[in-house]
Amino acid sequence: MLIRKILMAATPLWLAAFFSSCTMVETRPVKQMAYAEAAMQGAVLANAETNQDASAVYQLARDNLARARSYYRLKDFRECRRLAVSARRLAEEAEWKALRGKSGSNEEDSMGK
């Protein structure tokens, strides 16, 4: 009887501990943030911020990365991961557009006829 009473009293504590640990299922998106930072650095080195074709995409990437950092500080790792991946893709696109604009050739011309 005593053991049963102890178990009945401890059950809510065990359940509370179990469910509170389940909220930390999302891991920190360290890699995604690092990849986004590296892609932004590549876009900056390609002068995407001053390139006419790439500047709009670069601004979107910069905004997404800033929002990802904010969500990281708030520990909303799911939204942070989503925004970091989006920022990386946009930064890579901006870098590509900036480098393509520097080459002086159009994509159609370089494809071969």
XYZ file of N, CA and C in Angstrom:
339
model
N 0.809 -1.188 0.000
C 0.000 0.000 0.000
C 0.854 1.254 0.000
N 1.924 1.242 0.784
C 2.783 2.416 0.870
C 3.468 2.676 -0.470
N 3.915 1.594 -1.114
C 4.580 1.739 -2.415
C 3.601 2.279 -3.442
N 2.383 1.819 -3.395
C 1.360 2.287 -4.330
C 1.081 3.776 -4.136
N 1.029 4.230 -2.900
C 0.799 5.644 -2.626
C 1.972 6.493 -3.119
N 3.171 5.986 -2.929
C 4.358 6.712 -3.386
C 4.353 6.813 -4.909
N 4.026 5.685 -5.566
C 3.978 5.703 -7.025
C 2.891 6.635 -7.543
N 1.751 6.633 -6.899
C 0.653 7.514 -7.313
C 1.036 8.982 -7.115
N 1.768 9.284 -6.072
C 2.181 10.662 -5.817
C 3.295 11.088 -6.777
N 4.153 10.164 -7.165
C 5.293 10.493 -8.020
C 4.935 10.508 -9.503
N 3.837 9.901 -9.890
C 3.460 9.815 -11.298
C 3.341 11.189 -11.964
N 2.664 12.153 -11.381
C 2.599 13.463 -12.044
C 3.976 14.111 -12.204
N 4.867 13.874 -11.257
C 6.208 14.432 -11.380
C 6.973 13.802 -12.536
N 6.855 12.493 -12.670
C 7.534 11.803 -13.768
C 6.955 12.237 -15.114
N 5.647 12.365 -15.188
C 5.019 12.794 -16.432
C 5.421 14.225 -16.792
N 5.476 15.081 -15.801
C 5.886 16.463 -16.054
C 7.330 16.512 -16.557
N 8.211 15.733 -15.953
C 9.607 15.699 -16.382
C 9.727 15.135 -17.793
N 8.946 14.117 -18.110
C 8.999 13.497 -19.431
C 8.529 14.461 -20.511
N 7.398 15.090 -20.293
C 6.857 15.976 -21.323
C 7.628 17.285 -21.444
N 8.243 17.741 -20.401
C 9.052 18.952 -20.524
C 10.331 18.681 -21.299
N 10.852 17.472 -21.220
C 12.045 17.140 -21.989
C 11.708 16.935 -23.459
N 10.476 16.619 -23.773
C 10.077 16.411 -25.166
C 9.989 17.724 -25.935
N 9.889 18.835 -25.250
C 9.809 20.107 -25.960
C 11.139 20.505 -26.571
N 12.211 19.920 -26.148
C 13.527 20.247 -26.683
C 13.941 19.274 -27.784
N 12.999 18.868 -28.614
C 13.300 17.936 -29.688
C 14.102 18.626 -30.789
N 13.798 19.881 -31.075
C 14.518 20.624 -32.107
C 15.937 20.926 -31.643
N 16.886 20.599 -32.481
C 18.278 20.901 -32.158
C 18.651 22.268 -32.728
N 19.722 22.814 -32.251
C 20.168 24.122 -32.718
C 20.662 24.008 -34.163
N 20.215 24.893 -35.026
C 20.620 24.822 -36.438
C 21.975 25.495 -36.681
N 22.996 24.958 -36.075
C 24.328 25.560 -36.151
C 24.876 25.472 -37.573
N 24.747 24.317 -38.198
C 25.265 24.149 -39.560
C 24.547 25.049 -40.546
N 23.229 25.098 -40.440
C 22.459 25.915 -41.371
C 22.822 27.390 -41.241
N 23.039 27.832 -40.006
C 23.436 29.226 -39.803
C 24.838 29.478 -40.369
N 25.739 28.535 -40.181
C 27.102 28.693 -40.710
C 27.094 28.712 -42.232
N 26.292 27.841 -42.849
C 26.203 27.817 -44.306
C 25.609 29.118 -44.835
N 24.610 29.644 -44.148
C 23.992 30.902 -44.571
C 24.988 32.050 -44.439
N 25.751 32.070 -43.347
C 26.762 33.115 -43.169
C 27.826 33.032 -44.270
N 28.257 31.833 -44.607
C 29.270 31.656 -45.651
C 28.725 32.082 -47.014
N 27.473 31.751 -47.297
C 26.870 32.151 -48.566
C 26.735 33.669 -48.648
N 26.408 34.297 -47.529
C 26.318 35.759 -47.513
C 27.692 36.379 -47.749
N 28.721 35.791 -47.168
C 30.076 36.296 -47.377
C 30.471 36.158 -48.845
N 30.079 35.057 -49.466
C 30.356 34.880 -50.890
C 29.624 35.904 -51.743
N 28.395 36.214 -51.374
C 27.633 37.227 -52.113
C 28.262 38.608 -51.947
N 28.756 38.900 -50.761
C 29.416 40.194 -50.528
C 30.695 40.273 -51.363
N 31.466 39.193 -51.394
C 32.706 39.187 -52.174
C 32.435 39.316 -53.673
N 31.264 38.859 -54.118
C 30.892 38.984 -55.528
C 30.245 40.332 -55.823
N 30.187 41.207 -54.815
C 29.566 42.535 -54.937
C 28.093 42.453 -55.330
N 27.388 41.515 -54.750
C 25.966 41.348 -55.050
C 25.137 42.508 -54.510
N 25.634 43.173 -53.485
C 24.867 44.273 -52.898
C 24.840 45.496 -53.799
N 25.832 45.662 -54.662
C 25.860 46.807 -55.561
C 25.472 46.459 -56.988
N 25.368 45.180 -57.292
C 24.995 44.743 -58.631
C 23.508 44.964 -58.832
N 23.144 45.533 -59.962
C 21.751 45.866 -60.217
C 20.859 44.625 -60.289
N 21.337 43.567 -60.908
C 20.530 42.348 -61.042
C 20.402 41.587 -59.725
N 21.418 41.653 -58.894
C 21.470 40.810 -57.707
C 21.069 41.517 -56.420
N 20.938 42.831 -56.441
C 20.741 43.559 -55.183
C 19.420 43.223 -54.498
N 18.348 43.027 -55.254
C 17.058 42.705 -54.632
C 17.103 41.345 -53.944
N 17.711 40.372 -54.603
C 17.822 39.031 -54.027
C 18.748 39.066 -52.814
N 19.822 39.862 -52.906
C 20.749 39.999 -51.786
C 20.046 40.590 -50.566
N 19.198 41.594 -50.773
C 18.467 42.210 -49.663
C 17.542 41.200 -48.990
N 16.869 40.378 -49.788
C 16.010 39.328 -49.217
C 16.828 38.343 -48.390
N 17.984 37.969 -48.907
C 18.848 37.030 -48.177
C 19.320 37.646 -46.870
N 19.716 38.920 -46.917
C 20.176 39.599 -45.709
C 19.061 39.702 -44.669
N 17.851 40.009 -45.125
C 16.712 40.101 -44.204
C 16.384 38.739 -43.588
N 16.406 37.691 -44.408
C 16.122 36.352 -43.885
C 17.174 35.914 -42.873
N 18.423 36.253 -43.134
C 19.483 35.886 -42.191
C 19.324 36.655 -40.881
N 18.962 37.915 -40.966
C 18.736 38.707 -39.743
C 17.565 38.141 -38.940
N 16.508 37.747 -39.631
C 15.374 37.148 -38.933
C 15.747 35.793 -38.339
N 16.576 35.022 -39.043
C 17.025 33.724 -38.517
C 17.833 33.923 -37.238
N 18.699 34.933 -37.223
C 19.466 35.219 -36.006
C 18.536 35.576 -34.848
N 17.513 36.340 -35.157
C 16.559 36.735 -34.122
C 15.830 35.512 -33.557
N 15.376 34.628 -34.433
C 14.698 33.415 -33.974
C 15.648 32.497 -33.219
N 16.922 32.510 -33.588
C 17.908 31.708 -32.860
C 18.021 32.195 -31.420
N 18.071 33.525 -31.254
C 18.142 34.086 -29.899
C 16.879 33.774 -29.100
N 15.737 33.703 -29.787
C 14.474 33.388 -29.116
C 14.285 31.878 -28.917
N 15.229 31.100 -29.412
C 15.216 29.637 -29.309
C 14.051 28.996 -30.065
N 13.618 29.643 -31.140
C 12.648 29.048 -32.055
C 13.457 28.445 -33.199
N 14.004 27.262 -32.948
C 14.977 26.671 -33.854
C 14.360 26.187 -35.159
N 13.101 25.815 -35.156
C 12.456 25.357 -36.389
C 12.353 26.516 -37.382
N 11.880 27.661 -36.930
C 11.755 28.833 -37.798
C 13.143 29.368 -38.176
N 14.069 29.303 -37.258
C 15.441 29.726 -37.537
C 16.040 28.876 -38.648
N 15.852 27.573 -38.577
C 16.386 26.666 -39.596
C 15.779 26.982 -40.962
N 14.474 27.198 -40.999
C 13.789 27.494 -42.261
C 14.333 28.780 -42.884
N 14.483 29.802 -42.063
C 14.970 31.082 -42.572
C 16.447 31.020 -42.964
N 17.241 30.264 -42.238
C 18.666 30.138 -42.568
C 18.848 29.429 -43.911
N 18.076 28.396 -44.153
C 18.158 27.684 -45.425
C 17.712 28.602 -46.560
N 16.651 29.351 -46.324
C 16.173 30.299 -47.322
C 17.217 31.384 -47.588
N 17.840 31.893 -46.539
C 18.873 32.920 -46.700
C 20.057 32.380 -47.486
N 20.448 31.145 -47.219
C 21.569 30.555 -47.961
C 21.243 30.451 -49.445
N 20.052 29.957 -49.766
C 19.674 29.819 -51.178
C 19.607 31.166 -51.879
N 19.030 32.150 -51.205
C 18.936 33.481 -51.801
C 20.314 34.114 -51.969
N 21.194 33.933 -50.993
C 22.539 34.491 -51.095
C 23.320 33.829 -52.226
N 23.146 32.530 -52.397
C 23.812 31.846 -53.499
C 23.278 32.330 -54.839
N 21.968 32.565 -54.904
C 21.380 33.090 -56.131
C 21.893 34.503 -56.423
N 21.989 35.332 -55.387
C 22.502 36.690 -55.572
C 23.958 36.662 -56.026
N 24.742 35.776 -55.439
C 26.147 35.653 -55.849
C 26.240 35.222 -57.305
N 25.419 34.264 -57.685
C 25.428 33.767 -59.059
C 25.037 34.873 -60.037
N 24.003 35.648 -59.681
C 23.573 36.741 -60.557
C 24.651 37.815 -60.658
N 25.310 38.101 -59.552
C 26.367 39.110 -59.568
C 27.547 38.645 -60.417
N 27.930 37.400 -60.282
C 29.052 36.889 -61.073
C 28.691 36.777 -62.544
N 27.460 36.419 -62.825
C 27.010 36.329 -64.216
C 26.994 37.720 -64.848
N 26.599 38.720 -64.056
C 26.581 40.082 -64.568
C 27.968 40.619 -64.844
N 28.961 40.171 -64.086
C 30.349 40.619 -64.286
C 30.980 40.018 -65.532
N 30.522 38.818 -65.919
C 31.174 38.127 -67.025
C 30.915 38.816 -68.359
N 29.803 39.557 -68.444
C 29.517 40.288 -69.676
C 28.885 39.437 -70.752
N 28.568 38.207 -70.471
C 27.922 37.351 -71.461
C 26.583 36.886 -70.930
N 25.674 36.687 -71.838
C 24.357 36.181 -71.458
C 24.396 34.671 -71.374
N 23.476 34.134 -70.610
C 23.425 32.681 -70.451
C 23.104 31.995 -71.764
N 22.220 32.617 -72.586
C 21.832 32.014 -73.854
C 23.010 31.949 -74.819
N 23.882 32.989 -74.769
C 25.032 33.009 -75.662
C 26.046 31.932 -75.290
N 26.177 31.654 -74.022
C 27.187 30.691 -73.599
C 26.730 29.240 -73.722
N 25.458 29.027 -74.041
C 24.934 27.667 -74.140
C 25.362 26.996 -75.452
N 25.719 27.728 -76.442
C 26.090 27.134 -77.722
C 24.858 26.905 -78.573
N 25.002 27.131 -79.839
C 23.816 27.061 -80.719
C 23.855 25.869 -81.613
